[in-house]
């Protein structure tokens, strides 16, 4: 079975880092990841640099990337201004996100959920493919855990506009494997035509277990970040995404196909660690692959 990885290190990964890598470093990092076999990237977000200065080079990043015909580059947008900026670049797809949580959505997008849904509907009428991510889909640090039924009317409000995909975001790592499996199974049963993905965080150590829960429910598309870095700057306690090299290593060891070379991911993760000047959460970059042996 093929599992698809969407790399988000230069967007969700870097958006809370105090040290902001140069555009040149980001371009070289993406080149390394493409060489490793990564085919999908959420490259950046078109947001105001006052609020997320790590994304201030969004246009420059798109102009300097060495495009490859078999690689898809997407970008996050949160409002009409972001959409207009993105459309002036060679972006392949737009990613638009809003939160199931009213509280988090106001903090993250400065909008009510209903206002964000209306924006999503407007953007979905663009000719460019649009992916929709529903953040805090399993729970919110301000409002607590959610029942799956709360998602249903929200998905209904956008699915009729034919998004390219719908992703469920566990924005602060509150979901557990049972919750993920039951939620994804219900949504796939109700809308089998939807391309359903998961954007998971490892805040409470359940990230990779939630990947397997999603796979059991029929999900094949996952967002990951090299080194396991990242998190939402507008949510307390937010920590990193599930780690790309750890996720790919686990899946390959279990017999799933990703098309990505783990050794090259490890090399890229070590370079990122050196650039950021701190230890990263990823485990495989520290301990090596399970197949590695050492002299007695």
PDB file of C-alpha atoms in Angstrom:
ATOM      1  CA  UNK A   1       0.000   0.000   0.000  1.00  0.00           C
ATOM      2  CA  UNK A   2       1.271   3.483  -0.899  1.00  0.00           C
ATOM      3  CA  UNK A   3       1.233   6.140   1.819  1.00  0.00           C
ATOM      4  CA  UNK A   4       1.599   9.747   0.655  1.00  0.00           C
ATOM      5  CA  UNK A   5       3.697  12.205   2.647  1.00  0.00           C
ATOM      6  CA  UNK A   6       3.160  15.959   2.420  1.00  0.00           C
ATOM      7  CA  UNK A   7       6.219  17.738   3.832  1.00  0.00           C
ATOM      8  CA  UNK A   8       5.402  20.895   5.853  1.00  0.00           C
ATOM      9  CA  UNK A   9       8.782  21.698   7.430  1.00  0.00           C
ATOM     10  CA  UNK A  10       9.244  25.085   5.739  1.00  0.00           C
ATOM     11  CA  UNK A  11       5.715  26.172   6.692  1.00  0.00           C
ATOM     12  CA  UNK A  12       4.282  24.622   9.852  1.00  0.00           C
ATOM     13  CA  UNK A  13       7.728  23.436  10.875  1.00  0.00           C
ATOM     14  CA  UNK A  14       9.480  26.803  10.913  1.00  0.00           C
ATOM     15  CA  UNK A  15       6.596  29.076  11.855  1.00  0.00           C
ATOM     16  CA  UNK A  16       7.368  29.077  15.606  1.00  0.00           C
ATOM     17  CA  UNK A  17      11.167  28.990  15.372  1.00  0.00           C
ATOM     18  CA  UNK A  18      12.989  31.971  16.901  1.00  0.00           C
ATOM     19  CA  UNK A  19      15.860  31.609  14.464  1.00  0.00           C
ATOM     20  CA  UNK A  20      14.630  32.266  10.943  1.00  0.00           C
ATOM     21  CA  UNK A  21      16.661  30.402   8.311  1.00  0.00           C
ATOM     22  CA  UNK A  22      17.529  32.249   5.121  1.00  0.00           C
ATOM     23  CA  UNK A  23      15.616  31.726   1.914  1.00  0.00           C
ATOM     24  CA  UNK A  24      18.733  30.088   0.489  1.00  0.00           C
ATOM     25  CA  UNK A  25      18.779  27.537   3.307  1.00  0.00           C
ATOM     26  CA  UNK A  26      15.085  26.759   2.778  1.00  0.00           C
ATOM     27  CA  UNK A  27      15.619  26.272  -0.963  1.00  0.00           C
ATOM     28  CA  UNK A  28      18.561  23.933  -0.350  1.00  0.00           C
ATOM     29  CA  UNK A  29      16.527  21.997   2.228  1.00  0.00           C
ATOM     30  CA  UNK A  30      13.651  21.514  -0.211  1.00  0.00           C
ATOM     31  CA  UNK A  31      16.143  20.352  -2.861  1.00  0.00           C
ATOM     32  CA  UNK A  32      17.491  17.748  -0.414  1.00  0.00           C
ATOM     33  CA  UNK A  33      13.993  16.525   0.366  1.00  0.00           C
ATOM     34  CA  UNK A  34      13.067  16.292  -3.306  1.00  0.00           C
ATOM     35  CA  UNK A  35      16.246  14.274  -3.855  1.00  0.00           C
ATOM     36  CA  UNK A  36      15.083  11.984  -1.029  1.00  0.00           C
ATOM     37  CA  UNK A  37      11.849  11.310  -2.926  1.00  0.00           C
ATOM     38  CA  UNK A  38       9.371  13.720  -1.323  1.00  0.00           C
ATOM     39  CA  UNK A  39       6.762  14.667  -3.949  1.00  0.00           C
ATOM     40  CA  UNK A  40       4.456  17.031  -2.060  1.00  0.00           C
ATOM     41  CA  UNK A  41       5.292  20.144  -0.052  1.00  0.00           C
ATOM     42  CA  UNK A  42       3.371  22.810   1.792  1.00  0.00           C
ATOM     43  CA  UNK A  43       6.078  25.320   1.019  1.00  0.00           C
ATOM     44  CA  UNK A  44       5.012  28.441   2.918  1.00  0.00           C
ATOM     45  CA  UNK A  45       2.055  30.566   3.954  1.00  0.00           C
ATOM     46  CA  UNK A  46       0.908  33.917   2.613  1.00  0.00           C
ATOM     47  CA  UNK A  47       0.279  35.641   5.928  1.00  0.00           C
ATOM     48  CA  UNK A  48       1.256  39.059   7.281  1.00  0.00           C
ATOM     49  CA  UNK A  49       4.951  39.024   8.294  1.00  0.00           C
ATOM     50  CA  UNK A  50       4.071  41.081  11.367  1.00  0.00           C
ATOM     51  CA  UNK A  51       2.362  38.023  12.829  1.00  0.00           C
ATOM     52  CA  UNK A  52       4.457  35.217  11.308  1.00  0.00           C
ATOM     53  CA  UNK A  53       7.843  36.718  10.313  1.00  0.00           C
ATOM     54  CA  UNK A  54       9.181  33.262   9.447  1.00  0.00           C
ATOM     55  CA  UNK A  55       6.994  33.343   6.303  1.00  0.00           C
ATOM     56  CA  UNK A  56       8.028  36.822   5.114  1.00  0.00           C
ATOM     57  CA  UNK A  57       9.913  35.387   2.126  1.00  0.00           C
ATOM     58  CA  UNK A  58       6.928  33.498   0.638  1.00  0.00           C
ATOM     59  CA  UNK A  59       7.168  35.032  -2.840  1.00  0.00           C
ATOM     60  CA  UNK A  60      10.981  34.757  -2.922  1.00  0.00           C
ATOM     61  CA  UNK A  61      10.818  31.107  -1.943  1.00  0.00           C
ATOM     62  CA  UNK A  62       8.535  30.256  -4.840  1.00  0.00           C
ATOM     63  CA  UNK A  63      10.671  32.196  -7.294  1.00  0.00           C
ATOM     64  CA  UNK A  64      13.929  30.524  -6.227  1.00  0.00           C
ATOM     65  CA  UNK A  65      12.786  26.896  -5.969  1.00  0.00           C
ATOM     66  CA  UNK A  66      14.068  24.675  -8.782  1.00  0.00           C
ATOM     67  CA  UNK A  67      10.719  23.322  -9.944  1.00  0.00           C
ATOM     68  CA  UNK A  68      10.342  19.643 -10.819  1.00  0.00           C
ATOM     69  CA  UNK A  69       7.477  18.352 -12.936  1.00  0.00           C
ATOM     70  CA  UNK A  70       6.653  15.468 -10.573  1.00  0.00           C
ATOM     71  CA  UNK A  71       6.586  17.606  -7.399  1.00  0.00           C
ATOM     72  CA  UNK A  72       3.521  19.495  -6.125  1.00  0.00           C
ATOM     73  CA  UNK A  73       4.074  22.766  -4.243  1.00  0.00           C
ATOM     74  CA  UNK A  74       1.225  24.206  -2.202  1.00  0.00           C
ATOM     75  CA  UNK A  75       0.869  27.180   0.139  1.00  0.00           C
ATOM     76  CA  UNK A  76      -1.373  28.066   3.059  1.00  0.00           C
ATOM     77  CA  UNK A  77      -3.765  31.012   2.789  1.00  0.00           C
ATOM     78  CA  UNK A  78      -6.046  32.380   5.505  1.00  0.00           C
ATOM     79  CA  UNK A  79      -7.791  35.329   3.846  1.00  0.00           C
ATOM     80  CA  UNK A  80      -8.466  37.082   0.544  1.00  0.00           C
ATOM     81  CA  UNK A  81      -5.163  38.970   0.672  1.00  0.00           C
ATOM     82  CA  UNK A  82      -3.285  35.702   1.012  1.00  0.00           C
ATOM     83  CA  UNK A  83      -5.174  34.209  -1.935  1.00  0.00           C
ATOM     84  CA  UNK A  84      -4.291  37.168  -4.156  1.00  0.00           C
ATOM     85  CA  UNK A  85      -0.604  36.977  -3.189  1.00  0.00           C
ATOM     86  CA  UNK A  86      -0.474  33.221  -3.775  1.00  0.00           C
ATOM     87  CA  UNK A  87      -2.059  33.467  -7.221  1.00  0.00           C
ATOM     88  CA  UNK A  88       0.772  35.750  -8.341  1.00  0.00           C
ATOM     89  CA  UNK A  89       3.229  32.895  -7.775  1.00  0.00           C
ATOM     90  CA  UNK A  90       3.569  29.509  -9.560  1.00  0.00           C
ATOM     91  CA  UNK A  91       1.801  27.689  -6.708  1.00  0.00           C
ATOM     92  CA  UNK A  92       0.223  24.357  -7.708  1.00  0.00           C
ATOM     93  CA  UNK A  93      -2.424  24.166  -4.988  1.00  0.00           C
ATOM     94  CA  UNK A  94      -3.867  26.363  -2.261  1.00  0.00           C
ATOM     95  CA  UNK A  95      -4.318  25.081   1.272  1.00  0.00           C
ATOM     96  CA  UNK A  96      -6.895  26.886   3.338  1.00  0.00           C
ATOM     97  CA  UNK A  97      -7.462  26.111   6.974  1.00  0.00           C
ATOM     98  CA  UNK A  98      -9.892  27.075   9.691  1.00  0.00           C
ATOM     99  CA  UNK A  99     -10.555  25.703  13.143  1.00  0.00           C
ATOM    100  CA  UNK A 100     -13.504  23.762  14.455  1.00  0.00           C
ATOM    101  CA  UNK A 101     -12.939  25.793  17.619  1.00  0.00           C
ATOM    102  CA  UNK A 102     -14.390  29.306  17.656  1.00  0.00           C
ATOM    103  CA  UNK A 103     -11.803  30.392  20.210  1.00  0.00           C
ATOM    104  CA  UNK A 104      -8.807  29.069  18.315  1.00  0.00           C
ATOM    105  CA  UNK A 105     -10.126  30.296  14.968  1.00  0.00           C
ATOM    106  CA  UNK A 106     -10.385  33.849  16.298  1.00  0.00           C
ATOM    107  CA  UNK A 107      -6.820  33.670  17.599  1.00  0.00           C
ATOM    108  CA  UNK A 108      -5.396  32.004  14.486  1.00  0.00           C
ATOM    109  CA  UNK A 109      -7.374  33.657  11.672  1.00  0.00           C
ATOM    110  CA  UNK A 110      -9.056  36.612  13.406  1.00  0.00           C
ATOM    111  CA  UNK A 111     -12.404  35.336  12.122  1.00  0.00           C
ATOM    112  CA  UNK A 112     -15.431  33.436  13.301  1.00  0.00           C
ATOM    113  CA  UNK A 113     -15.819  29.879  12.053  1.00  0.00           C
ATOM    114  CA  UNK A 114     -18.761  30.886   9.865  1.00  0.00           C
ATOM    115  CA  UNK A 115     -16.708  33.730   8.316  1.00  0.00           C
ATOM    116  CA  UNK A 116     -13.874  31.300   7.587  1.00  0.00           C
ATOM    117  CA  UNK A 117     -16.249  28.779   6.036  1.00  0.00           C
ATOM    118  CA  UNK A 118     -17.572  31.501   3.729  1.00  0.00           C
ATOM    119  CA  UNK A 119     -13.994  32.321   2.708  1.00  0.00           C
ATOM    120  CA  UNK A 120     -13.380  28.623   2.040  1.00  0.00           C
ATOM    121  CA  UNK A 121     -16.449  28.504  -0.208  1.00  0.00           C
ATOM    122  CA  UNK A 122     -15.212  31.547  -2.120  1.00  0.00           C
ATOM    123  CA  UNK A 123     -11.711  30.136  -2.567  1.00  0.00           C
ATOM    124  CA  UNK A 124     -13.111  26.766  -3.658  1.00  0.00           C
ATOM    125  CA  UNK A 125     -14.591  28.519  -6.677  1.00  0.00           C
ATOM    126  CA  UNK A 126     -11.076  29.389  -7.912  1.00  0.00           C
ATOM    127  CA  UNK A 127      -9.725  27.405 -10.862  1.00  0.00           C
ATOM    128  CA  UNK A 128      -6.655  26.282  -8.890  1.00  0.00           C
ATOM    129  CA  UNK A 129      -6.981  23.082  -6.768  1.00  0.00           C
ATOM    130  CA  UNK A 130      -7.849  23.858  -3.147  1.00  0.00           C
ATOM    131  CA  UNK A 131      -7.218  21.658  -0.114  1.00  0.00           C
ATOM    132  CA  UNK A 132      -9.225  22.329   3.053  1.00  0.00           C
ATOM    133  CA  UNK A 133      -7.846  21.601   6.521  1.00  0.00           C
ATOM    134  CA  UNK A 134     -10.120  21.681   9.570  1.00  0.00           C
ATOM    135  CA  UNK A 135      -7.895  22.514  12.520  1.00  0.00           C
ATOM    136  CA  UNK A 136      -8.501  21.495  16.148  1.00  0.00           C
ATOM    137  CA  UNK A 137     -10.660  18.757  14.614  1.00  0.00           C
ATOM    138  CA  UNK A 138     -10.291  16.435  17.595  1.00  0.00           C
ATOM    139  CA  UNK A 139     -10.005  18.942  20.423  1.00  0.00           C
ATOM    140  CA  UNK A 140      -9.039  22.474  21.392  1.00  0.00           C
ATOM    141  CA  UNK A 141      -6.799  23.634  24.274  1.00  0.00           C
ATOM    142  CA  UNK A 142      -9.402  26.315  25.056  1.00  0.00           C
ATOM    143  CA  UNK A 143     -12.601  24.311  24.595  1.00  0.00           C
ATOM    144  CA  UNK A 144     -11.598  20.701  25.334  1.00  0.00           C
ATOM    145  CA  UNK A 145     -12.073  17.446  23.413  1.00  0.00           C
ATOM    146  CA  UNK A 146     -14.727  17.161  20.698  1.00  0.00           C
ATOM    147  CA  UNK A 147     -17.216  14.503  19.714  1.00  0.00           C
ATOM    148  CA  UNK A 148     -16.991  13.381  16.090  1.00  0.00           C
ATOM    149  CA  UNK A 149     -20.533  14.601  15.431  1.00  0.00           C
ATOM    150  CA  UNK A 150     -19.331  18.204  15.714  1.00  0.00           C
ATOM    151  CA  UNK A 151     -17.335  17.756  12.521  1.00  0.00           C
ATOM    152  CA  UNK A 152     -20.206  16.524  10.356  1.00  0.00           C
ATOM    153  CA  UNK A 153     -22.060  19.812   9.695  1.00  0.00           C
ATOM    154  CA  UNK A 154     -18.759  21.617   9.122  1.00  0.00           C
ATOM    155  CA  UNK A 155     -17.681  19.113   6.475  1.00  0.00           C
ATOM    156  CA  UNK A 156     -21.146  19.264   4.925  1.00  0.00           C
ATOM    157  CA  UNK A 157     -20.763  23.032   4.585  1.00  0.00           C
ATOM    158  CA  UNK A 158     -17.710  22.713   2.306  1.00  0.00           C
ATOM    159  CA  UNK A 159     -17.890  19.309   0.612  1.00  0.00           C
ATOM    160  CA  UNK A 160     -20.513  20.422  -1.905  1.00  0.00           C
ATOM    161  CA  UNK A 161     -17.920  22.828  -3.366  1.00  0.00           C
ATOM    162  CA  UNK A 162     -15.668  19.896  -4.335  1.00  0.00           C
ATOM    163  CA  UNK A 163     -12.387  20.563  -2.516  1.00  0.00           C
ATOM    164  CA  UNK A 164      -9.327  18.751  -3.825  1.00  0.00           C
ATOM    165  CA  UNK A 165      -8.997  17.163  -0.383  1.00  0.00           C
ATOM    166  CA  UNK A 166     -10.108  17.568   3.212  1.00  0.00           C
ATOM    167  CA  UNK A 167      -7.639  17.154   6.049  1.00  0.00           C
ATOM    168  CA  UNK A 168      -8.315  16.864   9.762  1.00  0.00           C
ATOM    169  CA  UNK A 169      -5.827  18.778  11.887  1.00  0.00           C
ATOM    170  CA  UNK A 170      -4.902  17.648  15.389  1.00  0.00           C
ATOM    171  CA  UNK A 171      -3.452  21.098  15.985  1.00  0.00           C
ATOM    172  CA  UNK A 172      -2.175  20.556  19.525  1.00  0.00           C
ATOM    173  CA  UNK A 173      -1.867  16.774  19.623  1.00  0.00           C
ATOM    174  CA  UNK A 174      -4.974  16.046  21.695  1.00  0.00           C
ATOM    175  CA  UNK A 175      -6.309  13.111  19.654  1.00  0.00           C
ATOM    176  CA  UNK A 176      -5.946   9.472  20.658  1.00  0.00           C
ATOM    177  CA  UNK A 177      -5.806   6.499  18.234  1.00  0.00           C
ATOM    178  CA  UNK A 178      -9.319   5.273  18.951  1.00  0.00           C
ATOM    179  CA  UNK A 179     -10.740   8.746  18.369  1.00  0.00           C
ATOM    180  CA  UNK A 180      -8.781   9.145  15.122  1.00  0.00           C
ATOM    181  CA  UNK A 181      -9.835   5.763  13.745  1.00  0.00           C
ATOM    182  CA  UNK A 182     -13.523   6.196  14.610  1.00  0.00           C
ATOM    183  CA  UNK A 183     -13.628   9.752  13.270  1.00  0.00           C
ATOM    184  CA  UNK A 184     -11.908   8.939   9.989  1.00  0.00           C
ATOM    185  CA  UNK A 185     -13.973   5.796   9.491  1.00  0.00           C
ATOM    186  CA  UNK A 186     -17.222   7.732  10.009  1.00  0.00           C
ATOM    187  CA  UNK A 187     -16.215  10.485   7.567  1.00  0.00           C
ATOM    188  CA  UNK A 188     -15.007   8.047   4.913  1.00  0.00           C
ATOM    189  CA  UNK A 189     -18.220   6.031   5.284  1.00  0.00           C
ATOM    190  CA  UNK A 190     -20.342   9.139   4.868  1.00  0.00           C
ATOM    191  CA  UNK A 191     -18.271  10.696   2.049  1.00  0.00           C
ATOM    192  CA  UNK A 192     -16.316   7.888   0.342  1.00  0.00           C
ATOM    193  CA  UNK A 193     -15.453  10.194  -2.568  1.00  0.00           C
ATOM    194  CA  UNK A 194     -13.469  12.584  -0.352  1.00  0.00           C
ATOM    195  CA  UNK A 195      -9.679  12.419  -0.379  1.00  0.00           C
ATOM    196  CA  UNK A 196      -9.195  12.491   3.398  1.00  0.00           C
ATOM    197  CA  UNK A 197      -5.881  13.361   5.021  1.00  0.00           C
ATOM    198  CA  UNK A 198      -4.494  13.863   8.523  1.00  0.00           C
ATOM    199  CA  UNK A 199      -2.343  16.674   9.911  1.00  0.00           C
ATOM    200  CA  UNK A 200      -1.059  15.281  13.204  1.00  0.00           C
ATOM    201  CA  UNK A 201       1.075  16.663  16.021  1.00  0.00           C
ATOM    202  CA  UNK A 202       3.039  14.682  18.577  1.00  0.00           C
ATOM    203  CA  UNK A 203       2.404  16.969  21.535  1.00  0.00           C
ATOM    204  CA  UNK A 204       1.404  14.086  23.812  1.00  0.00           C
ATOM    205  CA  UNK A 205       3.417  11.306  22.217  1.00  0.00           C
ATOM    206  CA  UNK A 206       0.536   9.748  20.247  1.00  0.00           C
ATOM    207  CA  UNK A 207       1.447  11.023  16.784  1.00  0.00           C
ATOM    208  CA  UNK A 208       2.683   7.821  15.133  1.00  0.00           C
ATOM    209  CA  UNK A 209       0.016   5.723  16.849  1.00  0.00           C
ATOM    210  CA  UNK A 210      -2.531   8.097  15.318  1.00  0.00           C
ATOM    211  CA  UNK A 211      -0.938   7.556  11.883  1.00  0.00           C
ATOM    212  CA  UNK A 212      -1.618   3.832  12.180  1.00  0.00           C
ATOM    213  CA  UNK A 213      -5.144   4.520  13.400  1.00  0.00           C
ATOM    214  CA  UNK A 214      -5.741   6.679  10.344  1.00  0.00           C
ATOM    215  CA  UNK A 215      -4.397   3.981   8.027  1.00  0.00           C
ATOM    216  CA  UNK A 216      -6.729   1.416   9.613  1.00  0.00           C
ATOM    217  CA  UNK A 217      -9.594   3.761   8.750  1.00  0.00           C
ATOM    218  CA  UNK A 218      -8.448   4.061   5.129  1.00  0.00           C
ATOM    219  CA  UNK A 219      -6.420   7.300   5.212  1.00  0.00           C
ATOM    220  CA  UNK A 220      -3.363   7.350   2.936  1.00  0.00           C
ATOM    221  CA  UNK A 221      -2.295  11.021   3.109  1.00  0.00           C
ATOM    222  CA  UNK A 222      -0.354  12.556   6.017  1.00  0.00           C
ATOM    223  CA  UNK A 223       1.365  15.877   6.727  1.00  0.00           C
ATOM    224  CA  UNK A 224       4.788  15.564   8.394  1.00  0.00           C
ATOM    225  CA  UNK A 225       7.692  17.876   9.225  1.00  0.00           C
ATOM    226  CA  UNK A 226      11.379  17.028   9.015  1.00  0.00           C
ATOM    227  CA  UNK A 227      12.905  16.684  12.474  1.00  0.00           C
ATOM    228  CA  UNK A 228       9.459  16.803  14.093  1.00  0.00           C
ATOM    229  CA  UNK A 229       9.539  20.580  14.468  1.00  0.00           C
ATOM    230  CA  UNK A 230       6.661  23.043  14.377  1.00  0.00           C
ATOM    231  CA  UNK A 231       3.446  23.966  16.087  1.00  0.00           C
ATOM    232  CA  UNK A 232       0.780  26.633  16.123  1.00  0.00           C
ATOM    233  CA  UNK A 233       1.968  30.010  17.473  1.00  0.00           C
ATOM    234  CA  UNK A 234      -1.568  30.800  18.647  1.00  0.00           C
ATOM    235  CA  UNK A 235      -2.210  27.745  20.838  1.00  0.00           C
ATOM    236  CA  UNK A 236      -0.760  27.128  24.317  1.00  0.00           C
ATOM    237  CA  UNK A 237       1.319  23.995  24.675  1.00  0.00           C
ATOM    238  CA  UNK A 238       1.625  23.436  20.937  1.00  0.00           C
ATOM    239  CA  UNK A 239       4.632  21.345  19.969  1.00  0.00           C
ATOM    240  CA  UNK A 240       5.917  19.672  16.863  1.00  0.00           C
ATOM    241  CA  UNK A 241       4.390  17.902  13.926  1.00  0.00           C
ATOM    242  CA  UNK A 242       4.874  14.188  13.496  1.00  0.00           C
ATOM    243  CA  UNK A 243       8.431  13.704  12.287  1.00  0.00           C
ATOM    244  CA  UNK A 244       8.957  12.917   8.610  1.00  0.00           C
ATOM    245  CA  UNK A 245      11.924  10.579   8.987  1.00  0.00           C
ATOM    246  CA  UNK A 246      10.363   8.761  11.963  1.00  0.00           C
ATOM    247  CA  UNK A 247       7.064   8.328  10.124  1.00  0.00           C
ATOM    248  CA  UNK A 248       8.666   7.105   6.894  1.00  0.00           C
ATOM    249  CA  UNK A 249      10.963   4.733   8.816  1.00  0.00           C
ATOM    250  CA  UNK A 250       8.022   3.205  10.700  1.00  0.00           C
ATOM    251  CA  UNK A 251       5.925   2.801   7.560  1.00  0.00           C
ATOM    252  CA  UNK A 252       8.759   1.275   5.538  1.00  0.00           C
ATOM    253  CA  UNK A 253       9.543  -1.148   8.382  1.00  0.00           C
ATOM    254  CA  UNK A 254       5.885  -2.213   8.339  1.00  0.00           C
ATOM    255  CA  UNK A 255       5.897  -2.858   4.594  1.00  0.00           C
ATOM    256  CA  UNK A 256       4.140   0.299   3.414  1.00  0.00           C
ATOM    257  CA  UNK A 257       5.510   2.126   0.380  1.00  0.00           C
ATOM    258  CA  UNK A 258       6.397   5.817   0.599  1.00  0.00           C
ATOM    259  CA  UNK A 259       8.946   6.239  -2.192  1.00  0.00           C
ATOM    260  CA  UNK A 260      11.169   8.202   0.198  1.00  0.00           C
ATOM    261  CA  UNK A 261      14.751   7.315   1.210  1.00  0.00           C
ATOM    262  CA  UNK A 262      15.120   7.418   4.994  1.00  0.00           C
ATOM    263  CA  UNK A 263      18.930   7.848   4.949  1.00  0.00           C
ATOM    264  CA  UNK A 264      18.592  11.057   2.933  1.00  0.00           C
ATOM    265  CA  UNK A 265      15.936  12.331   5.345  1.00  0.00           C
ATOM    266  CA  UNK A 266      18.267  11.709   8.276  1.00  0.00           C
ATOM    267  CA  UNK A 267      21.031  13.662   6.561  1.00  0.00           C
ATOM    268  CA  UNK A 268      18.668  16.568   5.881  1.00  0.00           C
ATOM    269  CA  UNK A 269      17.357  16.500   9.473  1.00  0.00           C
ATOM    270  CA  UNK A 270      20.891  16.722  10.869  1.00  0.00           C
ATOM    271  CA  UNK A 271      21.552  19.733   8.669  1.00  0.00           C
ATOM    272  CA  UNK A 272      18.358  21.367   9.908  1.00  0.00           C
ATOM    273  CA  UNK A 273      19.350  20.696  13.510  1.00  0.00           C
ATOM    274  CA  UNK A 274      22.691  22.383  12.914  1.00  0.00           C
ATOM    275  CA  UNK A 275      21.010  25.363  11.253  1.00  0.00           C
ATOM    276  CA  UNK A 276      18.531  25.878  14.098  1.00  0.00           C
ATOM    277  CA  UNK A 277      21.217  25.331  16.729  1.00  0.00           C
ATOM    278  CA  UNK A 278      19.233  23.015  18.957  1.00  0.00           C
ATOM    279  CA  UNK A 279      18.302  19.369  19.402  1.00  0.00           C
ATOM    280  CA  UNK A 280      15.257  18.387  17.347  1.00  0.00           C
ATOM    281  CA  UNK A 281      12.500  15.974  18.472  1.00  0.00           C
ATOM    282  CA  UNK A 282      13.139  13.378  15.749  1.00  0.00           C
ATOM    283  CA  UNK A 283      14.299   9.990  17.022  1.00  0.00           C
ATOM    284  CA  UNK A 284      15.695   8.159  13.987  1.00  0.00           C
ATOM    285  CA  UNK A 285      18.258  10.903  13.387  1.00  0.00           C
ATOM    286  CA  UNK A 286      19.624  10.127  16.881  1.00  0.00           C
ATOM    287  CA  UNK A 287      19.348   6.348  17.120  1.00  0.00           C
ATOM    288  CA  UNK A 288      19.551   5.302  13.470  1.00  0.00           C
ATOM    289  CA  UNK A 289      17.318   2.888  11.584  1.00  0.00           C
ATOM    290  CA  UNK A 290      16.124  -0.363  13.135  1.00  0.00           C
ATOM    291  CA  UNK A 291      18.117  -2.283  10.544  1.00  0.00           C
ATOM    292  CA  UNK A 292      21.403  -0.651  11.563  1.00  0.00           C
ATOM    293  CA  UNK A 293      23.827  -2.884  13.494  1.00  0.00           C
ATOM    294  CA  UNK A 294      26.923  -2.080  15.522  1.00  0.00           C
ATOM    295  CA  UNK A 295      30.157  -3.939  16.312  1.00  0.00           C
ATOM    296  CA  UNK A 296      29.916  -6.125  19.398  1.00  0.00           C
TER     297      UNK A 296
END
